[in-house]
Amino acid sequence: MGVTLTADGQAGTPPTAPSRWPQIVRGLLTFVRVALGGVWIYAGMVKITDINQTTITIRAFEIVPHSLVKPMSYGLPAAEIALGLMLVVGLAVRWMAAVSAVFLLLYIGAIASASARGLRIDCGCFSQGGQLDASTSTRYTLDILRDSGLLLLSALLIWRPRTYWSLDGWLRMPSADADDDLDAEDADADEDGPGNT
Amino acid sequence: MTNARTTRERAAAMRQQEQAKAKRRQKLVVAGVIGGIALVVVAIVLIVIFAGGSSKKTGPIALPAGVSGNSGPIVVGTGPAKLDVYEDFQCPSCGAFHKASGPTIAELQSSGKVTTNYHLVSFLGPESVRAANAAGCAQDQGKFMPFSNYLYDHQPAEHTGGYTSDDLIRSGEAVGITNPAFNQCVTSMKYQDWVTNVNSAAFDNGTITGTPTVFVNGKKIDNLTSENIKQAVNSAG
């Protein structure tokens, strides 16, 4: 019964029937938020600390025009780190989760297109990327699966951006002693909006 | 009655003031956090650009014997056709290529048909860089070809930290290098700048996107077999 409560956030049940589920879900989502942020920071740091390799990787995908490869090899990891930090501090969580999802969709698309064009590269998402030689398997399926998992986590945060220990939560505090877990989700959307700008 | 109302009004006004103050404080904190994040990211990018990021070394750098230009290849043989070979000592298919086509290229070299430019790229980690540096050192000892063949025949697995200085010195001994200058050259990474330059020259303007890549008189060999190389050289020669 508690499960159905969280599933559709607008159950009009009065707080007289308290359920632990919302708190548990919120706790898990807190973990998801921080973990996803950490993953982005890590991915960005790996790329930026080996900038030459990142350049080679981006070039190996043969998607970005030559003149944009260099700027992108700095810009992409920088954006990833910023996104990760925003998620960790919990600012504009729903927006950041959406950005995260868009990034992941682009990455999945890039990997899929590389695969479809028969390019043989290491996606370089977390490791040294670049061109692979014929004898090494490409791991495209694995890479796409991993990115899809992260995409799912991002989707969860878009669905429920409210988590513990977030700056968003702190911003909501004074006006809302209604820091109530049973709030309709629409309210979240309204409140998270301004945080983005 | 009027008194009660003013009290209520005053209380309301106070509450409003407090709320406004809290709002302002929140805005400040949000701005501070976003500014802080922006600062951190910009700082990281700047550090990368100015500390480790500059890949091209200019000015005089140490070059192995016979190499001309700061990103020049190692030249083997003399012949009318020009063979440009891009390979990485750590790339397994370069090893396979060496095994399959090495003898053919050696034959073309010894029959005076071809000048081979070996571009030793190094994009598979520090082991690639160490190996390329050592190959430059072997060139100084007149043992580039045997040393290079030996490395490919004893290639370590990728990303396992192979080609240590000790390994490379032992490989030198195995092909008959006795000069202690070689050991010194290997351990001190004498040609590191050259190795970096060769790598960026190969990748930066998109000359190659992977290894091994071979050009005969500037034309890329798409299907890399010894037969195709021989044919291209003979028709170019």
Short mmCIF file of C-alpha atoms in Angstrom, two decimals:
data_model
loop_
_atom_site.label_atom_id
_atom_site.label_comp_id
_atom_site.label_asym_id
_atom_site.label_seq_id
_atom_site.Cartn_x
_atom_site.Cartn_y
_atom_site.Cartn_z
CA MET A 1 0.00 0.00 0.00
CA GLY A 2 2.81 2.30 0.84
CA VAL A 3 4.26 1.56 -2.55
CA THR A 4 1.22 2.78 -4.42
CA LEU A 5 1.44 5.98 -2.42
CA THR A 6 4.82 6.86 -3.76
CA ALA A 7 4.05 5.65 -7.24
CA ASP A 8 1.50 8.35 -7.86
CA GLY A 9 2.59 11.31 -5.87
CA GLN A 10 -0.86 12.76 -5.59
CA ALA A 11 -2.56 10.35 -3.32
CA GLY A 12 -4.65 12.60 -1.17
CA THR A 13 -4.03 10.52 1.90
CA PRO A 14 -3.80 12.70 4.96
CA PRO A 15 -0.61 12.54 6.97
CA THR A 16 -2.49 10.60 9.58
CA ALA A 17 -1.51 7.45 7.71
CA PRO A 18 2.25 7.84 7.67
CA SER A 19 4.33 5.59 5.52
CA ARG A 20 8.07 5.10 5.61
CA TRP A 21 8.25 4.61 1.86
CA PRO A 22 8.62 8.23 0.81
CA GLN A 23 11.56 8.67 3.12
CA ILE A 24 13.22 5.51 1.91
CA VAL A 25 12.75 6.50 -1.73
CA ARG A 26 14.06 9.95 -0.97
CA GLY A 27 17.06 8.48 0.79
CA LEU A 28 17.84 6.22 -2.14
CA LEU A 29 17.45 9.11 -4.55
CA THR A 30 19.84 11.14 -2.43
CA PHE A 31 22.37 8.41 -2.96
CA VAL A 32 21.58 8.33 -6.69
CA ARG A 33 22.04 12.09 -6.96
CA VAL A 34 25.42 12.14 -5.24
CA ALA A 35 26.63 9.02 -7.05
CA LEU A 36 25.61 10.36 -10.46
CA GLY A 37 27.36 13.64 -9.66
CA GLY A 38 30.45 11.73 -8.61
CA VAL A 39 30.43 9.73 -11.83
CA TRP A 40 30.31 12.94 -13.88
CA ILE A 41 33.12 14.54 -11.91
CA TYR A 42 35.21 11.40 -12.28
CA ALA A 43 34.52 11.14 -16.01
CA GLY A 44 35.41 14.79 -16.50
CA MET A 45 38.61 14.55 -14.47
CA VAL A 46 39.80 11.49 -16.38
CA LYS A 47 39.25 13.31 -19.67
CA ILE A 48 40.81 16.61 -18.68
CA THR A 49 43.91 15.16 -17.05
CA ASP A 50 44.77 13.39 -20.28
CA ILE A 51 43.72 16.08 -22.69
CA ASN A 52 45.76 14.75 -25.62
CA GLN A 53 44.05 11.41 -25.37
CA THR A 54 40.66 13.10 -25.15
CA THR A 55 41.44 15.01 -28.33
CA ILE A 56 42.40 11.80 -30.09
CA THR A 57 39.22 10.11 -28.88
CA ILE A 58 36.92 12.90 -30.00
CA ARG A 59 38.64 12.93 -33.36
CA ALA A 60 38.37 9.16 -33.65
CA PHE A 61 34.57 9.38 -33.49
CA GLU A 62 34.72 11.41 -36.72
CA ILE A 63 31.62 13.37 -35.80
CA VAL A 64 32.93 16.77 -34.79
CA PRO A 65 34.57 18.92 -37.50
CA HIS A 66 38.33 19.39 -37.18
CA SER A 67 38.28 22.96 -36.00
CA LEU A 68 35.97 22.09 -33.12
CA VAL A 69 37.87 19.08 -31.81
CA LYS A 70 40.31 21.08 -29.67
CA PRO A 71 37.76 23.37 -28.01
CA MET A 72 35.50 20.42 -27.41
CA SER A 73 38.20 18.38 -25.72
CA TYR A 74 38.42 21.12 -23.10
CA GLY A 75 34.76 22.10 -23.03
CA LEU A 76 33.28 18.64 -22.68
CA PRO A 77 35.14 17.58 -19.52
CA ALA A 78 34.66 21.06 -18.04
CA ALA A 79 30.92 20.76 -18.58
CA GLU A 80 30.92 17.28 -17.08
CA ILE A 81 32.72 18.44 -13.95
CA ALA A 82 30.38 21.41 -13.53
CA LEU A 83 27.36 19.16 -13.98
CA GLY A 84 28.75 16.72 -11.43
CA LEU A 85 29.38 19.46 -8.87
CA MET A 86 25.87 20.86 -9.33
CA LEU A 87 24.41 17.41 -8.69
CA VAL A 88 26.58 16.81 -5.64
CA VAL A 89 25.58 20.09 -3.99
CA GLY A 90 22.02 19.49 -5.14
CA LEU A 91 21.30 22.69 -6.97
CA ALA A 92 18.58 22.72 -9.65
CA VAL A 93 18.53 18.96 -9.46
CA ARG A 94 15.74 18.37 -11.93
CA TRP A 95 17.36 20.59 -14.56
CA MET A 96 20.78 19.08 -13.99
CA ALA A 97 19.34 15.58 -14.23
CA ALA A 98 17.79 16.59 -17.54
CA VAL A 99 21.16 17.91 -18.78
CA SER A 100 22.75 14.67 -17.63
CA ALA A 101 20.16 12.68 -19.58
CA VAL A 102 20.75 14.76 -22.72
CA PHE A 103 24.53 14.23 -22.46
CA LEU A 104 24.06 10.50 -22.05
CA LEU A 105 21.67 10.31 -24.99
CA LEU A 106 24.26 12.13 -27.12
CA TYR A 107 26.99 9.73 -25.98
CA ILE A 108 24.86 6.69 -26.65
CA GLY A 109 24.04 8.11 -30.06
CA ALA A 110 27.72 8.76 -30.79
CA ILE A 111 28.74 5.25 -29.77
CA ALA A 112 25.90 3.70 -31.74
CA SER A 113 26.80 5.71 -34.82
CA ALA A 114 30.47 4.79 -34.47
CA SER A 115 29.41 1.19 -34.26
CA ALA A 116 27.09 1.51 -37.24
CA ARG A 117 29.82 3.16 -39.33
CA GLY A 118 32.15 0.32 -38.45
CA LEU A 119 34.65 2.55 -36.64
CA ARG A 120 36.82 0.72 -34.21
CA ILE A 121 37.34 2.92 -31.21
CA ASP A 122 37.42 2.81 -27.46
CA CYS A 123 34.73 5.21 -26.33
CA GLY A 124 37.15 6.66 -23.81
CA CYS A 125 34.36 7.58 -21.46
CA PHE A 126 36.28 6.53 -18.40
CA SER A 127 39.57 5.37 -19.73
CA GLN A 128 42.03 6.01 -22.43
CA GLY A 129 40.05 6.20 -25.60
CA GLY A 130 41.16 6.46 -29.15
CA GLN A 131 41.38 4.10 -31.99
CA LEU A 132 41.51 0.41 -31.30
CA ASP A 133 43.40 -2.08 -33.32
CA ALA A 134 41.73 -5.01 -34.99
CA SER A 135 42.44 -7.55 -32.29
CA THR A 136 40.73 -5.78 -29.40
CA SER A 137 36.98 -5.99 -29.09
CA THR A 138 35.19 -2.67 -29.09
CA ARG A 139 32.91 -3.12 -26.08
CA TYR A 140 30.25 -0.97 -27.75
CA THR A 141 27.43 -2.97 -26.23
CA LEU A 142 28.91 -2.71 -22.77
CA ASP A 143 29.48 1.03 -23.14
CA ILE A 144 25.94 1.61 -24.29
CA LEU A 145 24.56 -0.52 -21.46
CA ARG A 146 26.52 1.45 -18.91
CA ASP A 147 25.40 4.76 -20.35
CA SER A 148 21.82 3.49 -20.36
CA GLY A 149 22.12 2.65 -16.67
CA LEU A 150 23.29 6.19 -15.96
CA LEU A 151 20.47 7.48 -18.15
CA LEU A 152 18.00 5.57 -15.98
CA LEU A 153 19.46 7.17 -12.85
CA SER A 154 19.10 10.60 -14.46
CA ALA A 155 15.50 9.81 -15.33
CA LEU A 156 14.81 8.86 -11.72
CA LEU A 157 16.06 12.26 -10.61
CA ILE A 158 13.96 14.05 -13.21
CA TRP A 159 10.98 12.16 -11.88
CA ARG A 160 11.80 12.89 -8.23
CA PRO A 161 14.36 15.65 -7.85
CA ARG A 162 13.71 16.12 -4.13
CA THR A 163 16.42 14.57 -2.02
CA TYR A 164 18.03 15.03 1.35
CA TRP A 165 21.10 17.21 1.88
CA SER A 166 20.49 19.22 -1.23
CA LEU A 167 20.78 22.94 -1.72
CA ASP A 168 17.37 22.83 -3.36
CA GLY A 169 15.96 21.46 -0.14
CA TRP A 170 17.62 24.17 1.90
CA LEU A 171 16.20 26.83 -0.43
CA ARG A 172 12.72 25.45 0.10
CA MET A 173 13.01 25.31 3.85
CA PRO A 174 11.87 28.68 5.26
CA SER A 175 8.69 28.89 3.25
CA ALA A 176 7.88 25.27 3.73
CA ASP A 177 7.56 23.59 6.98
CA ALA A 178 5.59 21.57 4.47
CA ASP A 179 8.77 19.71 3.79
CA ASP A 180 6.31 16.95 3.38
CA ASP A 181 7.10 13.96 1.30
CA LEU A 182 3.59 13.65 0.04
CA ASP A 183 3.71 16.95 -1.83
CA ALA A 184 2.32 16.80 -5.30
CA GLU A 185 5.13 16.55 -7.82
CA ASP A 186 3.89 19.57 -9.74
CA ALA A 187 5.04 21.71 -6.88
CA ASP A 188 8.55 20.45 -7.38
CA ALA A 189 8.60 21.55 -10.96
CA ASP A 190 7.57 25.05 -10.00
CA GLU A 191 10.08 25.33 -7.25
CA ASP A 192 13.01 23.90 -9.10
CA GLY A 193 12.57 26.21 -12.03
CA PRO A 194 14.09 29.39 -10.63
CA GLY A 195 17.05 27.54 -9.21
CA ASN A 196 18.33 26.97 -12.69
CA THR A 197 18.99 30.54 -13.63
CA MET B 1 -9.10 47.87 18.39
CA THR B 2 -6.87 50.08 16.34
CA ASN B 3 -4.06 49.00 18.59
CA ALA B 4 -4.65 45.35 17.90
CA ARG B 5 -4.68 45.99 14.19
CA THR B 6 -1.44 47.89 14.16
CA THR B 7 0.21 45.16 16.16
CA ARG B 8 -0.97 42.60 13.68
CA GLU B 9 0.14 44.79 10.80
CA ARG B 10 3.50 45.37 12.35
CA ALA B 11 3.95 41.66 12.90
CA ALA B 12 3.01 40.97 9.30
CA ALA B 13 5.40 43.62 8.05
CA MET B 14 8.16 42.16 10.18
CA ARG B 15 7.50 38.69 8.88
CA GLN B 16 7.60 40.02 5.35
CA GLN B 17 10.87 41.78 6.01
CA GLU B 18 12.37 38.66 7.43
CA GLN B 19 11.23 36.64 4.46
CA ALA B 20 12.71 39.17 2.08
CA LYS B 21 15.96 39.02 4.01
CA ALA B 22 15.99 35.23 3.87
CA LYS B 23 15.31 35.37 0.14
CA ARG B 24 18.23 37.72 -0.39
CA ARG B 25 20.48 35.48 1.65
CA GLN B 26 19.40 32.48 -0.40
CA LYS B 27 20.10 34.28 -3.63
CA LEU B 28 23.56 35.17 -2.38
CA VAL B 29 24.30 31.58 -1.42
CA VAL B 30 23.08 30.25 -4.77
CA ALA B 31 25.14 32.83 -6.63
CA GLY B 32 28.11 31.97 -4.45
CA VAL B 33 27.80 28.25 -5.08
CA ILE B 34 27.38 28.65 -8.84
CA GLY B 35 30.25 31.12 -8.92
CA GLY B 36 32.36 28.71 -6.90
CA ILE B 37 31.65 25.84 -9.26
CA ALA B 38 32.42 28.01 -12.28
CA LEU B 39 35.68 29.09 -10.64
CA VAL B 40 36.73 25.53 -9.88
CA VAL B 41 36.05 24.39 -13.44
CA VAL B 42 37.82 27.36 -15.02
CA ALA B 43 40.77 26.83 -12.69
CA ILE B 44 41.05 23.17 -13.68
CA VAL B 45 40.93 24.01 -17.38
CA LEU B 46 43.57 26.74 -16.97
CA ILE B 47 45.83 24.43 -14.99
CA VAL B 48 45.58 21.82 -17.73
CA ILE B 49 46.25 24.39 -20.46
CA PHE B 50 49.27 25.93 -18.78
CA ALA B 51 50.74 23.02 -16.88
CA GLY B 52 50.56 19.80 -18.80
CA GLY B 53 48.46 20.71 -21.77
CA SER B 54 50.89 22.25 -24.20
CA SER B 55 51.85 19.33 -26.36
CA LYS B 56 54.06 20.98 -28.94
CA LYS B 57 57.58 21.74 -27.80
CA THR B 58 59.34 24.37 -29.82
CA GLY B 59 62.93 25.44 -29.83
CA PRO B 60 65.89 23.11 -29.87
CA ILE B 61 65.16 19.64 -28.55
CA ALA B 62 67.20 16.46 -28.49
CA LEU B 63 66.80 14.42 -31.66
CA PRO B 64 67.98 10.88 -32.44
CA ALA B 65 70.69 10.43 -35.05
CA GLY B 66 69.63 11.27 -38.58
CA VAL B 67 66.28 12.76 -37.62
CA SER B 68 65.57 16.11 -39.19
CA GLY B 69 62.90 18.36 -37.79
CA ASN B 70 61.41 18.40 -34.30
CA SER B 71 58.76 15.90 -35.26
CA GLY B 72 60.73 14.07 -37.91
CA PRO B 73 60.59 10.32 -38.49
CA ILE B 74 63.42 7.83 -38.26
CA VAL B 75 64.59 7.15 -41.80
CA VAL B 76 65.67 3.70 -42.90
CA GLY B 77 67.10 2.78 -46.28
CA THR B 78 67.39 4.73 -49.50
CA GLY B 79 65.20 4.20 -52.51
CA PRO B 80 63.00 6.07 -54.93
CA ALA B 81 59.67 5.12 -53.34
CA LYS B 82 58.74 6.73 -50.04
CA LEU B 83 57.12 4.62 -47.36
CA ASP B 84 55.61 6.38 -44.32
CA VAL B 85 54.86 3.96 -41.50
CA TYR B 86 52.91 5.15 -38.45
CA GLU B 87 52.98 2.69 -35.58
CA ASP B 88 52.87 2.49 -31.83
CA PHE B 89 55.05 -0.04 -30.04
CA GLN B 90 52.19 -0.80 -27.70
CA CYS B 91 49.53 -1.41 -30.35
CA PRO B 92 48.84 -5.12 -30.83
CA SER B 93 47.86 -4.85 -34.47
CA CYS B 94 51.11 -2.99 -35.12
CA GLY B 95 52.78 -6.09 -33.71
CA ALA B 96 50.72 -8.27 -36.03
CA PHE B 97 51.49 -5.97 -38.95
CA HIS B 98 55.19 -6.15 -38.16
CA LYS B 99 55.13 -9.91 -38.13
CA ALA B 100 53.18 -10.11 -41.39
CA SER B 101 54.78 -7.30 -43.39
CA GLY B 102 58.11 -6.68 -41.67
CA PRO B 103 60.06 -9.13 -43.86
CA THR B 104 58.54 -7.66 -47.05
CA ILE B 105 59.48 -4.13 -46.04
CA ALA B 106 62.98 -5.28 -45.02
CA GLU B 107 63.37 -6.91 -48.42
CA LEU B 108 62.23 -3.75 -50.23
CA GLN B 109 64.69 -1.76 -48.13
CA SER B 110 67.66 -4.02 -48.78
CA SER B 111 66.98 -4.11 -52.50
CA GLY B 112 67.14 -0.30 -52.50
CA LYS B 113 63.59 0.21 -53.68
CA VAL B 114 62.25 2.25 -50.83
CA THR B 115 63.06 4.88 -48.21
CA THR B 116 61.07 4.19 -45.06
CA ASN B 117 60.04 6.89 -42.61
CA TYR B 118 59.14 5.42 -39.24
CA HIS B 119 56.79 7.74 -37.35
CA LEU B 120 56.80 6.37 -33.82
CA VAL B 121 53.50 7.53 -32.42
CA SER B 122 52.73 6.97 -28.77
CA PHE B 123 49.09 7.22 -27.84
CA LEU B 124 48.62 4.10 -25.73
CA GLY B 125 49.96 5.35 -22.45
CA PRO B 126 53.38 6.05 -20.94
CA GLU B 127 54.66 2.64 -22.05
CA SER B 128 54.29 3.78 -25.67
CA VAL B 129 56.29 6.90 -24.90
CA ARG B 130 59.04 4.95 -23.13
CA ALA B 131 59.32 2.49 -26.01
CA ALA B 132 59.45 5.22 -28.66
CA ASN B 133 62.11 7.07 -26.68
CA ALA B 134 64.17 3.88 -26.40
CA ALA B 135 63.83 3.30 -30.14
CA GLY B 136 65.31 6.76 -30.65
CA CYS B 137 68.17 5.76 -28.35
CA ALA B 138 68.68 2.54 -30.34
CA GLN B 139 68.83 4.63 -33.51
CA ASP B 140 71.83 6.45 -32.02
CA GLN B 141 73.51 3.06 -31.66
CA GLY B 142 72.69 2.13 -35.25
CA LYS B 143 70.30 -0.57 -34.07
CA PHE B 144 66.90 0.91 -34.75
CA MET B 145 65.55 -1.86 -36.97
CA PRO B 146 66.66 -4.84 -34.86
CA PHE B 147 65.56 -3.11 -31.67
CA SER B 148 62.18 -2.23 -33.10
CA ASN B 149 61.69 -5.79 -34.38
CA TYR B 150 62.66 -7.16 -30.99
CA LEU B 151 60.14 -4.96 -29.20
CA TYR B 152 57.29 -6.05 -31.47
CA ASP B 153 58.27 -9.68 -31.05
CA HIS B 154 58.15 -9.28 -27.26
CA GLN B 155 55.23 -6.89 -27.01
CA PRO B 156 53.59 -6.66 -23.57
CA ALA B 157 49.80 -6.54 -23.23
CA GLU B 158 48.12 -3.15 -23.49
CA HIS B 159 47.69 -1.00 -20.37
CA THR B 160 49.72 -3.32 -18.16
CA GLY B 161 52.59 -0.92 -17.59
CA GLY B 162 54.96 -2.81 -19.85
CA TYR B 163 58.12 -1.51 -21.53
CA THR B 164 59.76 -0.47 -18.28
CA SER B 165 63.19 1.09 -18.54
CA ASP B 166 64.70 -2.18 -17.37
CA ASP B 167 62.80 -4.15 -20.02
CA LEU B 168 63.96 -1.73 -22.70
CA ILE B 169 67.58 -1.85 -21.60
CA ARG B 170 67.46 -5.64 -21.61
CA SER B 171 65.92 -5.56 -25.09
CA GLY B 172 68.83 -3.37 -26.15
CA GLU B 173 71.29 -5.90 -24.80
CA ALA B 174 69.42 -8.65 -26.62
CA VAL B 175 70.05 -6.97 -29.97
CA GLY B 176 73.68 -6.31 -29.12
CA ILE B 177 73.70 -2.77 -27.81
CA THR B 178 76.57 -2.48 -25.34
CA ASN B 179 77.12 1.26 -25.09
CA PRO B 180 76.15 2.52 -21.60
CA ALA B 181 75.00 5.75 -23.27
CA PHE B 182 71.98 3.77 -24.44
CA ASN B 183 70.96 2.92 -20.86
CA GLN B 184 71.41 6.52 -19.84
CA CYS B 185 69.35 7.66 -22.83
CA VAL B 186 66.55 5.22 -21.97
CA THR B 187 66.32 6.00 -18.25
CA SER B 188 66.60 9.77 -18.68
CA MET B 189 63.92 9.80 -21.39
CA LYS B 190 66.29 11.82 -23.53
CA TYR B 191 63.95 12.05 -26.52
CA GLN B 192 60.68 12.59 -24.69
CA ASP B 193 60.02 15.96 -26.37
CA TRP B 194 60.68 14.51 -29.78
CA VAL B 195 58.33 11.59 -29.06
CA THR B 196 55.59 13.98 -27.97
CA ASN B 197 56.06 16.07 -31.10
CA VAL B 198 55.98 13.09 -33.43
CA ASN B 199 52.71 11.97 -31.87
CA SER B 200 50.97 15.33 -32.09
CA ALA B 201 52.22 15.90 -35.61
CA ALA B 202 50.63 12.62 -36.64
CA PHE B 203 47.29 13.12 -34.94
CA ASP B 204 46.77 16.89 -34.78
CA ASN B 205 46.22 17.59 -38.43
CA GLY B 206 44.44 14.32 -38.91
CA THR B 207 47.21 12.63 -40.88
CA ILE B 208 46.25 9.41 -39.17
CA THR B 209 43.47 8.36 -36.82
CA GLY B 210 44.92 5.05 -35.75
CA THR B 211 47.78 2.63 -36.11
CA PRO B 212 49.21 0.99 -38.06
CA THR B 213 48.85 3.34 -41.00
CA VAL B 214 51.09 3.20 -44.05
CA PHE B 215 51.46 5.64 -46.92
CA VAL B 216 53.32 4.92 -50.13
CA ASN B 217 54.41 8.16 -51.75
CA GLY B 218 51.75 9.95 -49.75
CA LYS B 219 48.95 7.58 -50.67
CA LYS B 220 47.36 5.61 -47.87
CA ILE B 221 47.27 1.84 -48.21
CA ASP B 222 43.72 0.92 -47.27
CA ASN B 223 44.04 -2.81 -46.96
CA LEU B 224 47.32 -3.30 -45.18
CA THR B 225 48.92 -6.48 -46.50
CA SER B 226 52.48 -7.10 -47.56
CA GLU B 227 51.21 -7.83 -51.08
CA ASN B 228 49.54 -4.42 -51.32
CA ILE B 229 52.60 -2.64 -49.97
CA LYS B 230 54.86 -4.40 -52.43
CA GLN B 231 52.54 -3.61 -55.31
CA ALA B 232 52.23 0.06 -54.35
CA VAL B 233 56.00 0.40 -53.99
CA ASN B 234 56.70 -1.32 -57.29
CA SER B 235 54.19 0.75 -59.20
CA ALA B 236 55.41 3.91 -57.48
CA GLY B 237 59.10 3.07 -57.73
#
